[in-house]
Amino acid sequence: MKKIKIAILFIFFLGLYFFSGVGLQNSGDSPQYRLTQSIVNRHSYSIDSSDELIWPDIVYQNDKVYSGRSPGESFLAIPFYLVSKIADKYHFLSLPYNGQREGIIAESSLEASTVMFNSFCGALGVIMVFGISFLLFSDFNPSYLTAVLYGLGTLNWKYSSTFCRHSPHVFFLLLSIFLLIKLLQNKNNMFNYILLSISLAFSVFIDPTSILFSVVCVIFALIKISIKQFDLFKIINYLFIFGLITFLINIPIFFYNQTIFDNALNSAWSKQARNNWLADKSVTFGTPFIPSFFTNLFSPNKPIQPSVFSSYFLTNPQVAEEQGLYYASTYQYKGIFFQSPYLFLIFLSFFLMKKKKTWIILFFLAVVSCIMQFLYLAFYSPNSYDTRFFLPITAILSVLVTPFFIYVFKKSIFLKTLFCLLVVPVLLISFFQSWVSSTENFSPHLTGEKRVLVLDLLLHPQITQIFTETFPNIYNYKIFCIYSIIFITPYITFSILHQKFSHTHQPFS
């Protein structure tokens, strides 16, 4: 029964995220998608310069236009684009909003179907939150509830329904933590270390700033491996394995950079057409850490204070205008604890946990996962103006809510009811804000315009309009069913084989 519940959890969030998409929106997702499209259709790295949505996140090089973003997400999405093209050829795809919306074009169905890659990774991220929680605390129902809360109550909903890198990036970070914990628990050290190295390498493949997180995880692993007996040769061997795996997996990135920029270590980020300041790392990552840390975690829906920004930002009017400094210092900004207020429960968990070390290590890893984002000049994401860069922290910290739920589950009916009265409002606020973020996301092919205002939606005379605006991609249910079968079949097959050949012979249910 537990395996079925896990499958249901995955399918539910896969559908929730996939049906919430609309296809391409603006420069936040278009350059990455156009690269995937160009590789498949034209066998080229240059992208279609006629698409107005790609500006300004592009690079001009050798009279051609290229995506101004890291290509890892675009490479991994290729199989999903290919499947979507085949499905489109046989008329399995439908337009978001059933085509009845400004901004929807003929290609919107293909775009919306390809976003299945991000929805897939977002749903896997939910599963990994459950997996880490269960691995640490060995209690199924509280771990399951934590995963549901993360899936419904965070920006994972919004960014698993768009062609942005965040959901695959978070998935690989969570998978890395899961494998690191298994290694720290002395389970198949070498095998888990290799898997850990692969997962960390893919996190770098998606987002190069993950290299610091990867190094920290490897250090944790090496400390555990060497704790009984220090062996320098063994440490060098493990470091070599990590380095080799990271290099091999990132060869496509190096080849991409070498082909376009004649230097494998150059990247599109530092060559963008407008944001020239990205070429200077001291400027790009010059935001003061401490003010940024407290703002991005605990800003209570108020404008960002000038003291949080770097001096370069404050003294360069052109960059300030391009990156929306006035907007950021005028309009409300929610830190992750106010975007997803259920996270405040982790502080109750700290006092409830017997092993405080687990809480401290996870909190430390959460912060390390976004060190570079805290330092980033425009950490608030001018285009979206939310904490999307800090979704890894939200995901990792969500695990620490589980001990609180374990504590509540063990109490009497009266105390459970009391806790529900106190906590459920916080959970509902998290869900509501997550729903608002997804539903008020950008319109398809109309840069900067929201799809709908939630207040207008709630006052709409037809209540069914809420469903339509929440799930504009519901008309693509046929391709969703095909993908669901593709994803679930291996899981069921593995479960049956595991039951058949395991020593316990526990029945699969």
PDB file of C-alpha atoms in Angstrom, residues 311-317:
ATOM      1  CA  SER A 311      27.230  49.709  -3.485  1.00  0.00           C
ATOM      2  CA  TYR A 312      27.810  49.065  -7.185  1.00  0.00           C
ATOM      3  CA  PHE A 313      24.096  48.549  -7.706  1.00  0.00           C
ATOM      4  CA  LEU A 314      23.153  51.716  -5.834  1.00  0.00           C
ATOM      5  CA  THR A 315      25.653  53.898  -7.709  1.00  0.00           C
ATOM      6  CA  ASN A 316      25.015  52.741 -11.287  1.00  0.00           C
ATOM      7  CA  PRO A 317      21.748  54.259 -12.554  1.00  0.00           C
TER       8      PRO A 317
END
